[in-house]
Amino acid sequence: MRLQTLAISLLLTLLMAGCGTPAAGSAESTTTAPVAADATTTTVATETTSTTVAASSTTAAPAPDDGIYELLTTEVIYHEDDEGTWAMDVFYPDAEGPWPLVVVYHGMTTFPALMEARLIAAQGAVAVAPQWLKVTSQFPEKYIDGTWLDRASCAVNMAQHHSEEFGADPDRTTAVGFSAGTLPAHWAGLGLMRDELCDEPLLAQPVGAVMGDNQFIFFDRVWDSVIEGPSGAMAEDTLDRFVNPQRWDVPSDLAVYLWTSDFRYGRDIDNPPGDESWIHLRDTTGTLIDDLAAVGAFDDEDIDWMDNALLMEMRMLAAGIDVEHEAVGGGHSYSETVFDAIQELIGE
C-alpha cells in the first residue's frame, strides 16, 4: 500500500533530529549541534496507552484513507535498568496478519520515532518505535562501548517475543534507523547485539536493515577525544564491529537499504590524507584509506554521509550482502522515496 498524500505532507513537517546535526549551510561538522524535538511526533505520543510488558491495552489510531484497517497502538516495556524503564510504542493493524515486524530507531533526540513507525505500519506492518536515549549530553562517552546499542537492540528481542499478540512474523524482522539511529539499526541488523543484557533472547535474526544519513566511521570531531582517550580500546572495538564484515553475523537472505540525503554534513580531509590525519584513528581493518579512495571519498576533500554509505555499500557487497544504496536528495529527513523503499524491502 502506498503512502497517502496527507501522511507524506505531515511527514515533511518533521524537524531535523539527527546525529550531530550541523548548522544550516555548514559543510563542517560540529560538536555542539542543537537537538530538535518534533512537535508532531510528540502529539502522536498522546494517542498511545502505557502498559506493562503484557501490552494488553490499546487505543485506535485513525484508519488509513482506503479504510482497509485501523491502526492500534500500545506501549511495551522492553528493558529496565538503573536509568529506569525503556519503552517502545507499537503500531499494528487491526487485521489478521502475519505482518512484517519493523523496529524503527530515532535519531539524536530523546523522542521515539512515532511518526515514522506509524507511517510504516500504515503500509501494512507491525512497526515498533523504541526510545533508546534519555540523555544526549553524555552521548560519546557512554555510547562508544556499545552498551547503549546492546540495550537498544533489546527492543528487537522483546518485539519478537510479543509478535504473536500483534499479528507479526518474527522471521520477517527489519531494523530501521536514521542519522544517529542508523547505529542501533546497524547493531541489531548486522547481528552485533550481545543478548546477555536483554530480558529475552533474539528469536530470529533480522532479514532487513534500513539506514539513512549514516556515520559508520564516527567521522565527527566529537569522537576524537574518546578514541584517543582511556576508552580508546572500547571505542576501537565498537567502530570495528560496524565496519569490519568479519564481525557481522547475518542470515544469507539479509537485504539492506542505505539512503543518503543532499544535506551537507562532513569533515575536512586532505587528498591524500597525511600521516597525522584523523582518518587513521578510524582504520581498524588496515584498508580504510584505500577503500575510501576507491569510492572517491577524498576527491572533494570532505568526508560526509555519502562517503560513509558508499564505503558501507562496497564492504557489504564484498561480504555477499544484498544491499542497495540510493541518493534520495532533499533534507535530513525521511522522504516518500525512503518510505517506498522500506515498503518494497519489507514486502519481499
PDB file of N, CA, C and O in Angstrom, residues 27-59:
ATOM      1  N   ALA A  27      29.266  23.058   5.904  1.00  0.00           N
ATOM      2  CA  ALA A  27      29.802  21.790   5.417  1.00  0.00           C
ATOM      3  C   ALA A  27      30.745  21.185   6.438  1.00  0.00           C
ATOM      4  O   ALA A  27      31.330  20.153   6.207  1.00  0.00           O
ATOM      5  N   GLU A  28      30.897  21.811   7.572  1.00  0.00           N
ATOM      6  CA  GLU A  28      31.835  21.345   8.589  1.00  0.00           C
ATOM      7  C   GLU A  28      31.080  20.755   9.762  1.00  0.00           C
ATOM      8  O   GLU A  28      30.052  21.269  10.178  1.00  0.00           O
ATOM      9  N   SER A  29      31.544  19.634  10.282  1.00  0.00           N
ATOM     10  CA  SER A  29      30.855  19.014  11.392  1.00  0.00           C
ATOM     11  C   SER A  29      30.997  19.849  12.650  1.00  0.00           C
ATOM     12  O   SER A  29      31.949  20.593  12.820  1.00  0.00           O
ATOM     13  N   THR A  30      30.014  19.705  13.539  1.00  0.00           N
ATOM     14  CA  THR A  30      30.048  20.428  14.804  1.00  0.00           C
ATOM     15  C   THR A  30      29.899  19.457  15.947  1.00  0.00           C
ATOM     16  O   THR A  30      29.430  18.346  15.780  1.00  0.00           O
ATOM     17  N   THR A  31      30.302  19.899  17.140  1.00  0.00           N
ATOM     18  CA  THR A  31      30.218  19.020  18.299  1.00  0.00           C
ATOM     19  C   THR A  31      29.170  19.473  19.288  1.00  0.00           C
ATOM     20  O   THR A  31      28.916  18.797  20.256  1.00  0.00           O
ATOM     21  N   THR A  32      28.552  20.600  19.058  1.00  0.00           N
ATOM     22  CA  THR A  32      27.541  21.092  19.983  1.00  0.00           C
ATOM     23  C   THR A  32      26.283  21.473  19.216  1.00  0.00           C
ATOM     24  O   THR A  32      25.729  22.540  19.379  1.00  0.00           O
ATOM     25  N   ALA A  33      25.857  20.583  18.350  1.00  0.00           N
ATOM     26  CA  ALA A  33      24.707  20.889  17.497  1.00  0.00           C
ATOM     27  C   ALA A  33      23.427  20.872  18.306  1.00  0.00           C
ATOM     28  O   ALA A  33      23.284  20.104  19.248  1.00  0.00           O
ATOM     29  N   PRO A  34      22.465  21.707  17.961  1.00  0.00           N
ATOM     30  CA  PRO A  34      21.185  21.691  18.656  1.00  0.00           C
ATOM     31  C   PRO A  34      20.419  20.423  18.356  1.00  0.00           C
ATOM     32  O   PRO A  34      20.542  19.858  17.276  1.00  0.00           O
ATOM     33  N   VAL A  35      19.635  19.977  19.303  1.00  0.00           N
ATOM     34  CA  VAL A  35      18.805  18.797  19.126  1.00  0.00           C
ATOM     35  C   VAL A  35      17.363  19.244  19.004  1.00  0.00           C
ATOM     36  O   VAL A  35      16.843  19.942  19.876  1.00  0.00           O
ATOM     37  N   ALA A  36      16.711  18.870  17.925  1.00  0.00           N
ATOM     38  CA  ALA A  36      15.348  19.328  17.670  1.00  0.00           C
ATOM     39  C   ALA A  36      14.334  18.313  18.162  1.00  0.00           C
ATOM     40  O   ALA A  36      14.443  17.140  17.872  1.00  0.00           O
ATOM     41  N   ALA A  37      13.353  18.757  18.927  1.00  0.00           N
ATOM     42  CA  ALA A  37      12.248  17.912  19.345  1.00  0.00           C
ATOM     43  C   ALA A  37      11.085  18.154  18.408  1.00  0.00           C
ATOM     44  O   ALA A  37      10.728  19.294  18.135  1.00  0.00           O
ATOM     45  N   ASP A  38      10.478  17.096  17.915  1.00  0.00           N
ATOM     46  CA  ASP A  38       9.455  17.227  16.892  1.00  0.00           C
ATOM     47  C   ASP A  38       8.066  17.338  17.512  1.00  0.00           C
ATOM     48  O   ASP A  38       7.617  16.441  18.211  1.00  0.00           O
ATOM     49  N   ALA A  39       7.377  18.449  17.238  1.00  0.00           N
ATOM     50  CA  ALA A  39       6.064  18.676  17.838  1.00  0.00           C
ATOM     51  C   ALA A  39       5.041  17.671  17.338  1.00  0.00           C
ATOM     52  O   ALA A  39       4.180  17.221  18.075  1.00  0.00           O
ATOM     53  N   THR A  40       5.127  17.301  16.053  1.00  0.00           N
ATOM     54  CA  THR A  40       4.168  16.349  15.509  1.00  0.00           C
ATOM     55  C   THR A  40       4.318  14.993  16.174  1.00  0.00           C
ATOM     56  O   THR A  40       3.352  14.351  16.557  1.00  0.00           O
ATOM     57  N   THR A  41       5.569  14.537  16.319  1.00  0.00           N
ATOM     58  CA  THR A  41       5.809  13.265  16.966  1.00  0.00           C
ATOM     59  C   THR A  41       5.303  13.275  18.397  1.00  0.00           C
ATOM     60  O   THR A  41       4.699  12.323  18.867  1.00  0.00           O
ATOM     61  N   THR A  42       5.526  14.359  19.113  1.00  0.00           N
ATOM     62  CA  THR A  42       5.068  14.450  20.487  1.00  0.00           C
ATOM     63  C   THR A  42       3.546  14.347  20.557  1.00  0.00           C
ATOM     64  O   THR A  42       2.992  13.721  21.454  1.00  0.00           O
ATOM     65  N   THR A  43       2.859  14.953  19.616  1.00  0.00           N
ATOM     66  CA  THR A  43       1.409  14.883  19.595  1.00  0.00           C
ATOM     67  C   THR A  43       0.936  13.449  19.432  1.00  0.00           C
ATOM     68  O   THR A  43       0.022  13.004  20.106  1.00  0.00           O
ATOM     69  N   VAL A  44       1.600  12.691  18.544  1.00  0.00           N
ATOM     70  CA  VAL A  44       1.205  11.308  18.324  1.00  0.00           C
ATOM     71  C   VAL A  44       1.317  10.504  19.607  1.00  0.00           C
ATOM     72  O   VAL A  44       0.530   9.618  19.873  1.00  0.00           O
ATOM     73  N   ALA A  45       2.295  10.848  20.434  1.00  0.00           N
ATOM     74  CA  ALA A  45       2.510  10.083  21.661  1.00  0.00           C
ATOM     75  C   ALA A  45       1.302  10.115  22.576  1.00  0.00           C
ATOM     76  O   ALA A  45       1.099   9.210  23.373  1.00  0.00           O
ATOM     77  N   THR A  46       0.477  11.129  22.473  1.00  0.00           N
ATOM     78  CA  THR A  46      -0.696  11.203  23.342  1.00  0.00           C
ATOM     79  C   THR A  46      -1.727  10.156  22.988  1.00  0.00           C
ATOM     80  O   THR A  46      -2.648   9.907  23.757  1.00  0.00           O
ATOM     81  N   GLU A  47      -1.589   9.511  21.840  1.00  0.00           N
ATOM     82  CA  GLU A  47      -2.573   8.522  21.424  1.00  0.00           C
ATOM     83  C   GLU A  47      -2.247   7.121  21.925  1.00  0.00           C
ATOM     84  O   GLU A  47      -3.029   6.210  21.772  1.00  0.00           O
ATOM     85  N   THR A  48      -1.069   6.914  22.495  1.00  0.00           N
ATOM     86  CA  THR A  48      -0.706   5.591  22.979  1.00  0.00           C
ATOM     87  C   THR A  48      -1.130   5.424  24.424  1.00  0.00           C
ATOM     88  O   THR A  48      -1.213   6.380  25.184  1.00  0.00           O
ATOM     89  N   THR A  49      -1.389   4.186  24.820  1.00  0.00           N
ATOM     90  CA  THR A  49      -1.778   3.872  26.183  1.00  0.00           C
ATOM     91  C   THR A  49      -0.670   3.063  26.822  1.00  0.00           C
ATOM     92  O   THR A  49      -0.346   1.978  26.354  1.00  0.00           O
ATOM     93  N   SER A  50      -0.081   3.582  27.889  1.00  0.00           N
ATOM     94  CA  SER A  50       1.029   2.906  28.532  1.00  0.00           C
ATOM     95  C   SER A  50       0.561   1.638  29.222  1.00  0.00           C
ATOM     96  O   SER A  50      -0.476   1.613  29.886  1.00  0.00           O
ATOM     97  N   THR A  51       1.339   0.561  29.050  1.00  0.00           N
ATOM     98  CA  THR A  51       1.013  -0.700  29.700  1.00  0.00           C
ATOM     99  C   THR A  51       2.283  -1.323  30.233  1.00  0.00           C
ATOM    100  O   THR A  51       3.377  -0.800  30.084  1.00  0.00           O
ATOM    101  N   THR A  52       2.169  -2.473  30.832  1.00  0.00           N
ATOM    102  CA  THR A  52       3.323  -3.250  31.238  1.00  0.00           C
ATOM    103  C   THR A  52       3.761  -4.088  30.052  1.00  0.00           C
ATOM    104  O   THR A  52       3.239  -3.955  28.941  1.00  0.00           O
ATOM    105  N   VAL A  53       4.682  -5.013  30.312  1.00  0.00           N
ATOM    106  CA  VAL A  53       5.190  -5.841  29.226  1.00  0.00           C
ATOM    107  C   VAL A  53       4.076  -6.639  28.571  1.00  0.00           C
ATOM    108  O   VAL A  53       4.139  -6.973  27.398  1.00  0.00           O
ATOM    109  N   ALA A  54       3.015  -6.933  29.304  1.00  0.00           N
ATOM    110  CA  ALA A  54       1.934  -7.723  28.731  1.00  0.00           C
ATOM    111  C   ALA A  54       1.261  -7.018  27.567  1.00  0.00           C
ATOM    112  O   ALA A  54       0.666  -7.655  26.696  1.00  0.00           O
ATOM    113  N   ALA A  55       1.321  -5.694  27.535  1.00  0.00           N
ATOM    114  CA  ALA A  55       0.801  -4.910  26.407  1.00  0.00           C
ATOM    115  C   ALA A  55      -0.635  -5.259  26.072  1.00  0.00           C
ATOM    116  O   ALA A  55      -0.979  -5.595  24.954  1.00  0.00           O
ATOM    117  N   SER A  56      -1.521  -5.150  27.076  1.00  0.00           N
ATOM    118  CA  SER A  56      -2.893  -5.591  26.868  1.00  0.00           C
ATOM    119  C   SER A  56      -3.845  -4.481  26.454  1.00  0.00           C
ATOM    120  O   SER A  56      -4.894  -4.745  25.896  1.00  0.00           O
ATOM    121  N   SER A  57      -3.518  -3.217  26.744  1.00  0.00           N
ATOM    122  CA  SER A  57      -4.427  -2.115  26.437  1.00  0.00           C
ATOM    123  C   SER A  57      -4.040  -1.443  25.130  1.00  0.00           C
ATOM    124  O   SER A  57      -2.867  -1.257  24.847  1.00  0.00           O
ATOM    125  N   THR A  58      -5.033  -1.079  24.352  1.00  0.00           N
ATOM    126  CA  THR A  58      -4.764  -0.416  23.086  1.00  0.00           C
ATOM    127  C   THR A  58      -5.735   0.729  22.878  1.00  0.00           C
ATOM    128  O   THR A  58      -6.793   0.793  23.482  1.00  0.00           O
ATOM    129  N   THR A  59      -5.366   1.632  21.993  1.00  0.00           N
ATOM    130  CA  THR A  59      -6.287   2.661  21.525  1.00  0.00           C
ATOM    131  C   THR A  59      -6.233   2.686  20.021  1.00  0.00           C
ATOM    132  O   THR A  59      -5.209   2.380  19.416  1.00  0.00           O
TER     133      THR A  59
END
